[in-house]
Short mmCIF file of C-alpha atoms and ligand atoms in Angstrom, two decimals:
data_model
loop_
_atom_site.label_atom_id
_atom_site.label_comp_id
_atom_site.label_asym_id
_atom_site.label_seq_id
_atom_site.Cartn_x
_atom_site.Cartn_y
_atom_site.Cartn_z
CA UNK A 14 -0.56 253.54 86.18
CA UNK A 15 -3.41 251.03 87.39
CA UNK A 16 -6.29 252.68 88.96
CA UNK A 17 -9.65 251.49 90.80
CA UNK A 18 -12.20 253.37 91.96
CA UNK A 19 -14.54 253.27 94.99
CA UNK A 20 -17.30 255.77 94.60
CA UNK A 21 -20.01 256.24 97.35
CA UNK A 22 -23.39 258.02 96.10
CA UNK A 23 -26.40 258.07 98.25
CA UNK A 24 -29.71 256.60 97.03
CA UNK A 25 -32.87 258.82 96.49
CA UNK A 26 -35.22 258.16 99.29
CA UNK A 27 -37.76 259.25 101.51
CA UNK A 28 -36.66 258.11 104.41
CA UNK A 29 -33.40 256.24 105.84
CA UNK A 30 -32.28 252.73 105.60
CA UNK A 31 -33.36 251.38 108.71
CA UNK A 32 -35.67 254.03 110.03
CA UNK A 33 -38.25 256.57 109.27
CA UNK A 34 -36.37 259.58 109.74
CA UNK A 35 -36.18 261.98 106.69
CA UNK A 36 -33.49 262.23 104.33
CA UNK A 37 -33.40 265.62 103.66
CA UNK A 38 -30.51 266.43 105.89
CA UNK A 39 -29.02 269.47 104.54
CA UNK A 40 -31.94 271.86 104.63
CA UNK A 41 -33.03 270.51 108.54
CA UNK A 42 -31.49 271.91 111.47
CA UNK A 43 -28.57 270.06 112.95
CA UNK A 44 -29.63 266.80 114.76
CA UNK A 45 -33.41 266.94 113.93
CA UNK A 46 -33.76 264.12 111.12
CA UNK A 47 -32.55 261.40 113.97
CA UNK A 48 -34.35 258.79 116.25
CA UNK A 49 -32.82 256.31 118.60
CA UNK A 50 -32.72 253.86 115.69
CA UNK A 51 -30.29 255.78 113.34
CA UNK A 52 -28.50 256.93 116.50
CA UNK A 53 -27.89 253.49 117.29
CA UNK A 54 -29.20 253.89 121.06
CA UNK A 55 -28.62 250.59 123.27
CA UNK A 56 -31.60 248.51 122.62
CA UNK A 57 -32.96 250.22 119.39
CA UNK A 58 -33.68 247.58 116.64
CA UNK A 59 -33.60 248.45 113.09
CA UNK A 60 -36.52 248.10 110.95
CA UNK A 61 -36.28 246.00 107.71
CA UNK A 62 -34.29 247.40 105.15
CA UNK A 63 -35.97 250.59 103.20
CA UNK A 64 -37.56 248.84 100.09
CA UNK A 65 -37.37 251.78 97.91
CA UNK A 66 -33.36 251.61 98.52
CA UNK A 67 -33.05 247.96 97.78
CA UNK A 68 -34.91 248.97 94.41
CA UNK A 69 -32.79 251.65 93.89
CA UNK A 70 -29.72 249.78 94.04
CA UNK A 71 -30.77 246.76 92.05
CA UNK A 72 -32.04 249.49 89.02
CA UNK A 73 -28.15 250.97 89.28
CA UNK A 74 -26.87 247.42 89.59
CA UNK A 75 -28.78 246.22 86.58
CA UNK A 76 -27.96 249.42 84.65
CA UNK A 77 -24.46 248.78 85.20
CA UNK A 78 -24.82 245.18 83.82
CA UNK A 79 -24.23 243.62 86.93
CA UNK A 80 -24.97 240.11 87.98
CA UNK A 81 -27.33 240.14 91.05
CA UNK A 82 -27.09 238.13 94.37
CA UNK A 83 -30.55 236.96 94.82
CA UNK A 84 -30.31 234.18 98.11
CA UNK A 85 -28.28 235.89 100.64
CA UNK A 86 -27.38 239.90 100.79
CA UNK A 87 -27.03 240.50 104.11
CA UNK A 88 -25.78 243.23 106.38
CA UNK A 89 -22.36 243.44 108.06
CA UNK A 90 -21.02 245.15 110.76
CA UNK A 91 -17.89 247.11 110.05
CA UNK A 92 -16.37 248.30 112.94
CA UNK A 93 -14.58 251.45 113.37
CA UNK A 94 -14.32 254.43 115.90
CA UNK A 95 -14.91 257.61 115.02
CA UNK A 96 -17.06 260.44 116.40
CA UNK A 97 -19.60 260.52 113.11
CA UNK A 98 -20.37 256.45 114.26
CA UNK A 99 -22.34 256.68 117.09
CA UNK A 100 -22.65 252.65 117.39
CA UNK A 101 -18.81 252.25 116.62
CA UNK A 102 -19.69 250.14 113.47
CA UNK A 103 -21.40 250.89 110.20
CA UNK A 104 -23.87 248.61 108.47
CA UNK A 105 -22.62 247.37 105.00
CA UNK A 106 -24.09 244.92 103.32
CA UNK A 107 -22.31 241.99 101.08
CA UNK A 108 -22.08 242.96 97.10
CA UNK A 109 -25.56 243.05 95.82
CA UNK A 110 -24.47 243.17 92.36
CA UNK A 111 -21.23 242.05 90.80
CA UNK A 112 -19.24 241.56 87.88
CA UNK A 113 -20.41 244.36 85.73
CA UNK A 114 -19.22 246.63 83.49
CA UNK A 115 -19.42 250.57 81.96
CA UNK A 116 -17.56 251.80 79.46
CA UNK A 117 -15.00 249.43 79.30
CA UNK A 118 -14.16 249.22 82.87
CA UNK A 119 -15.39 246.06 84.86
CA UNK A 120 -17.45 246.62 88.42
CA UNK A 121 -16.08 244.59 90.93
CA UNK A 122 -19.04 244.88 93.20
CA UNK A 123 -21.92 247.09 94.40
CA UNK A 124 -23.15 246.82 97.88
CA UNK A 125 -25.59 249.09 100.33
CA UNK A 126 -24.03 251.14 103.27
CA UNK A 127 -25.60 253.37 105.88
CA UNK A 128 -24.27 256.78 105.77
CA UNK A 129 -22.27 258.31 109.21
CA UNK A 130 -23.24 261.50 110.46
CA UNK A 131 -20.94 264.55 109.89
CA UNK A 132 -18.27 265.12 112.17
CA UNK A 133 -16.49 268.63 112.36
CA UNK A 134 -13.26 268.57 113.68
CA UNK A 135 -12.73 272.38 114.21
CA UNK A 136 -16.05 272.72 115.99
CA UNK A 137 -15.95 269.25 117.63
CA UNK A 138 -19.53 268.86 116.94
CA UNK A 139 -21.32 266.09 115.39
CA UNK A 140 -24.63 266.50 113.27
CA UNK A 141 -26.45 262.77 113.01
CA UNK A 142 -28.88 263.83 110.22
CA UNK A 143 -26.94 262.06 107.93
CA UNK A 144 -26.78 258.84 109.85
CA UNK A 145 -28.67 256.33 108.37
CA UNK A 146 -29.14 257.71 104.90
CA UNK A 147 -28.74 254.73 102.25
CA UNK A 148 -25.58 254.71 100.11
CA UNK A 149 -24.44 252.69 97.43
CA UNK A 150 -20.92 251.86 96.92
CA UNK A 151 -19.74 250.85 93.61
CA UNK A 152 -16.46 249.42 93.15
CA UNK A 153 -14.34 248.96 90.13
CA UNK A 154 -11.36 246.58 89.10
CA UNK A 155 -8.40 248.39 88.80
CA UNK A 156 -8.65 248.85 85.04
CA UNK A 157 -8.24 252.63 84.78
CA UNK A 158 -4.90 253.61 82.81
CA UNK A 159 -5.04 257.39 83.42
CA UNK A 160 -6.42 260.19 85.05
CA UNK A 161 -8.34 261.07 81.59
CA UNK A 162 -9.93 257.30 81.78
CA UNK A 163 -10.89 257.92 85.42
CA UNK A 164 -12.72 261.34 84.38
CA UNK A 165 -14.53 259.85 81.24
CA UNK A 166 -15.59 256.92 83.60
CA UNK A 167 -16.96 258.94 86.56
CA UNK A 168 -18.54 261.44 83.94
CA UNK A 169 -20.28 258.50 82.39
CA UNK A 170 -21.24 256.93 85.71
CA UNK A 171 -22.61 259.99 86.91
CA UNK A 172 -24.66 260.13 83.56
CA UNK A 173 -26.19 256.39 84.84
CA UNK A 174 -27.07 257.47 87.68
CA UNK A 175 -29.01 260.52 86.97
CA UNK A 176 -30.85 258.36 84.38
CA UNK A 177 -31.72 255.96 86.82
CA UNK A 178 -33.24 258.40 89.09
CA UNK A 179 -32.22 256.20 92.17
CA UNK A 180 -29.27 258.17 93.12
CA UNK A 181 -28.31 261.68 94.09
CA UNK A 182 -25.62 262.07 92.07
CA UNK A 183 -22.12 264.13 91.82
CA UNK A 184 -23.31 266.53 94.20
CA UNK A 185 -22.95 263.45 97.14
CA UNK A 186 -20.52 261.39 95.63
CA UNK A 187 -17.36 260.64 97.64
CA UNK A 188 -14.74 258.75 96.02
CA UNK A 189 -11.80 256.44 97.15
CA UNK A 190 -9.22 256.47 94.31
CA UNK A 191 -6.37 253.27 94.72
CA UNK A 192 -3.52 254.02 92.65
CA UNK A 193 0.00 252.37 91.68
CA UNK A 194 2.51 252.75 88.86
CA UNK A 195 4.48 249.99 87.24
CA UNK A 196 3.49 247.35 89.57
CA UNK A 197 4.03 249.43 92.96
CA UNK A 198 2.33 249.35 95.90
CA UNK A 199 -1.10 250.58 95.90
CA UNK A 200 -1.61 254.16 97.70
CA UNK A 201 -5.40 254.86 98.34
CA UNK A 202 -6.73 258.68 98.33
CA UNK A 203 -9.57 259.08 100.78
CA UNK A 204 -12.92 261.39 100.10
CA UNK A 205 -12.73 263.06 96.73
CA UNK A 206 -16.16 264.58 96.24
CA UNK A 207 -15.94 265.62 92.62
CA UNK A 208 -15.40 264.40 89.06
CA UNK A 209 -12.61 267.32 89.01
CA UNK A 210 -10.65 266.37 92.30
CA UNK A 211 -10.63 262.79 91.54
CA UNK A 212 -8.84 263.81 88.09
CA UNK A 213 -6.62 266.38 89.79
CA UNK A 214 -5.29 264.32 92.60
CA UNK A 215 -4.83 261.32 90.23
CA UNK A 216 -2.49 263.93 88.24
CA UNK A 217 -0.73 264.89 91.34
CA UNK A 218 -0.54 261.26 92.83
CA UNK A 219 1.29 259.90 89.62
CA UNK A 220 3.77 262.78 89.23
CA UNK A 221 4.39 261.93 93.04
CA UNK A 222 4.81 258.31 92.77
CA UNK A 223 7.02 258.53 89.45
CA UNK A 224 9.25 261.21 91.10
CA UNK A 225 10.12 258.82 94.45
CA UNK A 226 10.47 255.53 91.56
CA UNK A 227 12.94 257.82 89.81
CA UNK A 228 14.93 258.40 93.39
CA UNK A 229 14.93 254.63 94.38
CA UNK A 230 12.52 255.00 97.05
CA UNK A 231 9.74 252.50 97.48
CA UNK A 232 6.38 253.67 97.49
CA UNK A 233 4.73 252.59 100.67
CA UNK A 234 1.10 251.27 100.68
CA UNK A 235 -0.84 253.96 102.65
CA UNK A 236 -3.81 256.04 102.74
CA UNK A 237 -3.55 259.63 101.76
CA UNK A 238 -5.98 262.42 101.91
CA UNK A 239 -6.28 264.98 98.85
CA UNK A 240 -6.28 268.45 100.04
CA UNK A 241 -8.60 270.01 97.32
CA UNK A 242 -7.84 273.37 98.04
CA UNK A 243 -4.11 272.79 97.89
CA UNK A 244 -4.03 270.31 94.90
CA UNK A 245 -1.94 267.77 96.72
CA UNK A 246 -2.34 264.37 98.56
CA UNK A 247 -0.72 264.08 102.01
CA UNK A 248 0.13 261.04 104.20
CA UNK A 249 -3.15 259.83 106.18
CA UNK A 250 -2.26 256.47 107.86
CA UNK A 251 -0.91 253.14 106.94
CA UNK A 252 -3.48 251.00 104.84
CA UNK A 253 -5.34 248.94 107.35
CA UNK A 254 -6.74 245.45 106.93
CA UNK A 255 -10.02 244.23 106.18
CA UNK A 256 -9.25 242.29 109.61
CA UNK A 257 -9.05 245.59 111.69
CA UNK A 258 -12.62 246.33 110.70
CA UNK A 259 -13.77 243.14 112.55
CA UNK A 260 -16.79 242.43 110.08
CA UNK A 261 -19.52 240.44 111.54
CA UNK A 262 -22.85 239.57 110.23
CA UNK A 263 -25.62 242.29 111.56
CA UNK A 264 -27.66 239.64 113.96
CA UNK A 265 -30.68 242.54 113.69
CA UNK A 266 -30.97 242.02 109.86
CA UNK A 267 -32.09 238.93 108.08
CA UNK A 268 -30.38 238.44 104.57
CA UNK A 269 -32.47 240.09 101.77
CA UNK A 270 -34.15 237.39 99.38
CA UNK A 271 -34.55 238.77 95.74
CA UNK A 272 -36.91 236.91 93.63
CA UNK A 273 -37.02 236.74 90.08
CA UNK A 274 -39.91 238.63 89.61
CA UNK A 275 -38.56 241.65 91.61
CA UNK A 276 -35.73 241.86 89.07
CA UNK A 277 -37.87 241.56 86.18
CA UNK A 278 -40.39 243.85 87.42
CA UNK A 279 -37.35 246.58 87.70
CA UNK A 280 -35.98 245.53 84.11
CA UNK A 281 -39.55 246.11 82.90
CA UNK A 282 -39.03 249.81 84.07
CA UNK A 283 -35.68 250.24 84.11
CA UNK A 284 -34.79 253.47 82.09
CA UNK A 285 -32.31 253.13 78.94
CA UNK A 286 -28.84 253.58 79.57
CA UNK A 287 -27.27 257.05 78.45
CA UNK A 288 -25.36 254.54 75.85
CA UNK A 289 -27.91 252.86 74.51
CA UNK A 290 -30.12 255.88 73.78
CA UNK A 291 -27.23 257.26 71.94
CA UNK A 292 -26.61 254.16 69.84
CA UNK A 293 -30.58 254.28 69.51
CA UNK A 294 -30.69 258.30 68.60
CA UNK A 295 -28.28 257.64 66.02
CA UNK A 296 -30.21 254.99 64.32
CA UNK A 297 -33.80 256.04 64.80
CA UNK A 298 -33.12 259.89 63.76
CA UNK A 299 -30.39 259.62 61.30
CA UNK A 300 -28.20 261.85 63.43
CA UNK A 301 -24.13 261.44 64.27
CA UNK A 302 -22.71 260.05 66.91
CA UNK A 303 -21.29 263.27 68.28
CA UNK A 304 -24.80 264.93 68.33
CA UNK A 305 -26.34 261.69 69.94
CA UNK A 306 -23.76 261.91 72.70
CA UNK A 307 -24.65 265.40 73.57
CA UNK A 308 -28.11 265.21 73.51
CA UNK A 309 -28.04 262.19 75.65
CA UNK A 310 -25.56 263.99 78.44
CA UNK A 311 -28.64 264.94 80.09
CA UNK A 312 -31.74 262.82 80.50
CA UNK A 313 -34.05 266.07 79.98
CA UNK A 314 -32.03 267.36 77.16
CA UNK A 315 -32.85 263.89 75.55
CA UNK A 316 -36.13 263.84 76.36
CA UNK A 317 -36.71 267.14 75.38
CA UNK A 318 -35.18 266.36 71.69
CA UNK A 319 -37.42 263.34 71.41
CA UNK A 320 -40.66 266.15 71.73
CA UNK A 321 -39.43 268.34 69.92
CA UNK A 322 -38.49 266.14 66.53
CA UNK A 323 -42.36 265.04 66.73
CA UNK A 324 -42.46 268.18 65.02
CA UNK A 325 -39.24 269.52 63.55
CA UNK A 326 -36.73 267.23 61.33
CA UNK A 327 -34.46 265.34 63.63
CA UNK A 328 -30.97 266.55 61.74
CA UNK A 329 -32.29 270.40 62.28
CA UNK A 330 -33.28 269.97 65.79
CA UNK A 331 -29.92 268.02 66.74
CA UNK A 332 -27.76 270.84 65.28
CA UNK A 333 -29.26 273.75 67.01
CA UNK A 334 -29.87 271.94 70.24
CA UNK A 335 -26.44 270.74 70.08
CA UNK A 336 -24.55 273.87 69.29
CA UNK A 337 -26.90 276.57 69.98
CA UNK A 338 -28.87 275.57 72.90
CA UNK A 339 -25.59 273.85 74.45
CA UNK A 340 -23.74 276.81 74.16
CA UNK A 341 -26.10 278.90 75.62
CA UNK A 342 -26.54 277.32 78.52
CA UNK A 343 -22.71 276.41 79.06
CA UNK A 344 -22.49 280.35 78.87
CA UNK A 345 -25.36 281.05 81.62
CA UNK A 346 -23.88 277.55 83.92
CA UNK A 347 -27.17 276.16 84.01
CA UNK A 348 -28.85 273.06 82.78
CA UNK A 349 -31.92 272.67 80.74
CA UNK A 350 -34.55 272.39 83.82
CA UNK A 351 -33.33 275.44 85.28
CA UNK A 352 -33.37 277.28 82.05
CA UNK A 353 -36.97 276.74 82.22
CA UNK A 354 -36.77 276.32 78.14
CA UNK A 355 -39.25 273.81 77.30
CA UNK A 356 -39.77 271.80 74.16
CA UNK A 357 -42.88 274.01 73.13
CA UNK A 358 -40.31 277.27 73.08
CA UNK A 359 -37.72 274.89 70.87
CA UNK A 360 -40.41 273.87 68.46
CA UNK A 361 -41.87 277.39 68.11
CA UNK A 362 -37.92 278.73 67.40
CA UNK A 363 -37.08 275.95 65.26
CA UNK A 364 -40.30 276.64 63.03
CA UNK A 365 -39.61 280.22 62.67
CA UNK A 366 -36.08 279.12 61.20
CA UNK A 367 -37.34 275.91 59.24
CA UNK A 368 -39.71 278.41 57.80
CA UNK A 369 -37.18 281.14 56.90
CA UNK A 370 -39.11 283.66 58.70
CA UNK A 371 -35.87 284.50 60.90
CA UNK A 372 -32.22 284.30 59.98
CA UNK A 373 -29.74 281.91 61.69
CA UNK A 374 -28.17 285.03 63.29
CA UNK A 375 -31.49 286.32 64.45
CA UNK A 376 -32.08 282.68 65.83
CA UNK A 377 -28.97 282.59 67.75
CA UNK A 378 -30.19 285.89 69.19
CA UNK A 379 -33.21 285.06 70.48
CA UNK A 380 -32.23 281.57 71.81
CA UNK A 381 -29.80 283.90 74.03
CA UNK A 382 -32.57 285.57 75.58
CA UNK A 383 -34.51 282.44 76.06
CA UNK A 384 -33.29 281.04 79.75
CA UNK A 385 -35.88 281.94 82.43
CA UNK A 386 -37.81 284.03 79.93
CA UNK A 387 -41.54 284.44 79.83
CA UNK A 388 -42.17 285.47 76.39
CA UNK A 389 -42.23 283.14 73.80
CA UNK A 390 -39.68 283.18 70.74
CA UNK A 391 -42.14 284.33 68.57
CA UNK A 392 -42.74 287.33 70.64
CA UNK A 393 -39.24 287.93 71.35
CA UNK A 394 -38.47 287.67 67.67
CA UNK A 395 -41.16 290.45 67.09
CA UNK A 396 -40.08 292.86 69.48
CA UNK A 397 -36.43 292.79 68.64
CA UNK A 398 -37.20 293.60 64.88
CA UNK A 399 -36.18 290.33 63.77
CA UNK A 400 -38.91 288.89 61.78
CA UNK A 401 -38.52 288.55 58.36
CA UNK A 402 -35.67 287.53 55.79
CA UNK A 403 -33.61 289.45 53.43
CA UNK A 404 -34.27 287.69 50.07
CA UNK A 405 -31.28 287.07 47.49
CA UNK A 406 -32.18 290.43 45.90
CA UNK A 407 -32.17 292.55 48.90
CA UNK A 408 -28.49 290.74 49.90
CA UNK A 409 -27.00 291.66 46.33
CA UNK A 410 -28.34 295.20 47.08
CA UNK A 411 -26.84 295.63 50.12
CA UNK A 412 -23.56 294.01 49.32
CA UNK A 413 -23.37 296.29 46.40
CA UNK A 414 -23.67 299.27 48.63
CA UNK A 415 -20.96 297.83 51.51
CA UNK A 416 -18.57 297.33 48.86
CA UNK A 417 -19.17 301.02 47.48
CA UNK A 418 -18.76 302.51 50.40
CA UNK A 419 -15.83 300.78 51.44
CA UNK A 420 -12.99 300.94 48.77
CA UNK A 421 -10.11 300.63 51.73
CA UNK A 422 -11.96 297.13 52.88
CA UNK A 423 -12.00 296.23 49.09
CA UNK A 424 -8.48 296.94 48.21
CA UNK A 425 -7.13 294.85 51.63
CA UNK A 426 -9.28 292.15 50.31
CA UNK A 427 -7.55 292.27 46.96
CA UNK A 428 -4.04 292.39 48.34
CA UNK A 429 -4.86 289.12 49.87
CA UNK A 430 -6.52 290.09 53.46
CA UNK A 431 -9.21 287.52 53.09
CA UNK A 432 -10.73 288.04 56.35
CA UNK A 433 -11.41 291.91 55.39
CA UNK A 434 -14.45 290.30 54.09
CA UNK A 435 -15.58 289.86 57.56
CA UNK A 436 -15.75 293.48 57.74
CA UNK A 437 -17.86 294.14 54.57
CA UNK A 438 -20.34 291.13 55.96
CA UNK A 439 -20.90 293.57 59.26
CA UNK A 440 -21.93 296.15 57.19
CA UNK A 441 -24.82 294.23 55.18
CA UNK A 442 -25.66 292.79 58.25
CA UNK A 443 -26.34 296.31 59.03
CA UNK A 444 -28.15 297.13 56.08
CA UNK A 445 -30.59 294.57 56.31
CA UNK A 446 -30.71 294.79 60.18
CA UNK A 447 -29.30 291.19 60.72
CA UNK A 448 -31.85 289.67 58.33
CA UNK A 449 -29.80 288.44 55.95
CA UNK A 450 -28.59 284.97 55.58
CA UNK A 451 -24.57 284.85 56.65
CA UNK A 452 -23.94 281.52 54.33
CA UNK A 453 -25.53 283.63 51.61
CA UNK A 454 -24.18 286.75 52.23
CA UNK A 455 -20.67 285.23 51.97
CA UNK A 456 -21.01 283.95 48.76
CA UNK A 457 -22.53 286.88 47.25
CA UNK A 458 -19.88 289.39 48.51
CA UNK A 459 -17.33 286.20 47.21
CA UNK A 460 -18.93 286.71 43.46
CA UNK A 461 -18.99 290.62 43.62
CA UNK A 462 -15.35 290.95 44.56
CA UNK A 463 -14.14 288.67 42.13
ZN1 ZN B 16 -33.99 257.42 112.81
#
């Protein structure tokens, strides 16, 4: 399989690319964030290109290791007829960044575009609030060899975009996926709007092309639509050529000049990429590769970790944040920001654990209660009666009692049913009200049973 991606994402700006209309198109009533410029009414001239949009596009290009077109990054008019495009052309820049790389996949180019409006064919209405919102299109070389690789690349790309704070992330993503097998004709799938969608569309399309090839049918070069609900692709139209778009330079916009200073200023404030951050975490905090990867999977998680390790041992914090915190967030289907769990909360909890004021088991119970909870971990621990750890003597005593009271479990254990120790362990936990350390308890039970 050979696959290349064209990924559109909206840039994070207050106003549109060539006018002062706001970009909060989702909240605003239909056709209220509009003006003669973004409706392309006759005689309306664009303002100079939004500087924030240029800056964001440059930063993303640099974070994706691209070279920058400094001398004549101009806008072209790309012509096509569709109800979402009032002018009949879309302004699209020549590549601003080119020859980049991410995850071993080469990036051919990154250019800026204006978003068209939103046409709803079933109702026959168009909402132009979105018209003129700045986009970037990121185009890869056809280096992707499997649906899994496409998924990994997109995940990493979304992470970089989040880190850059210059783009709006997966929620605004639209990807076109080009795929061919065994050097056959290339099929383009349009308007896939999630990582999962891209993965499933590719899986389907590869099977479809393989089946056609097996039956000796040549694969047609065409554009297909991916139908999310049915998880299939259907033919849309035969592929148009670049000629069909009748590209011409936009005479209303001067070419953008990008100075060395502009680039250096961006490099100065550019966030570390997730990849580099993970590398640094491994080295600086002495944690393993897997932990570093998980902890840098969200910028907020990474920032929080760096706050926490000012007071907590890095390995201990990594273990708890990677396993327990992540588990709780995944279970609740929220990210760290939505959970309202702060660095301070985690420091308080980890202090209780590190100073053996509570057991691991108690810590797990507390962290489960922490999302969107106003009480601090310490207050939670007190309210739940979890403060205090039973010392070894206490565990031995409870273990002996559990063994005495449950001869059947002991017999099962002696007959080779080793997992009956879990039952005895539950009894010890009950007797110590969850304040015995599980690791120690298992050891003591094993010794006593022997
Ligand atoms: Zn406008």
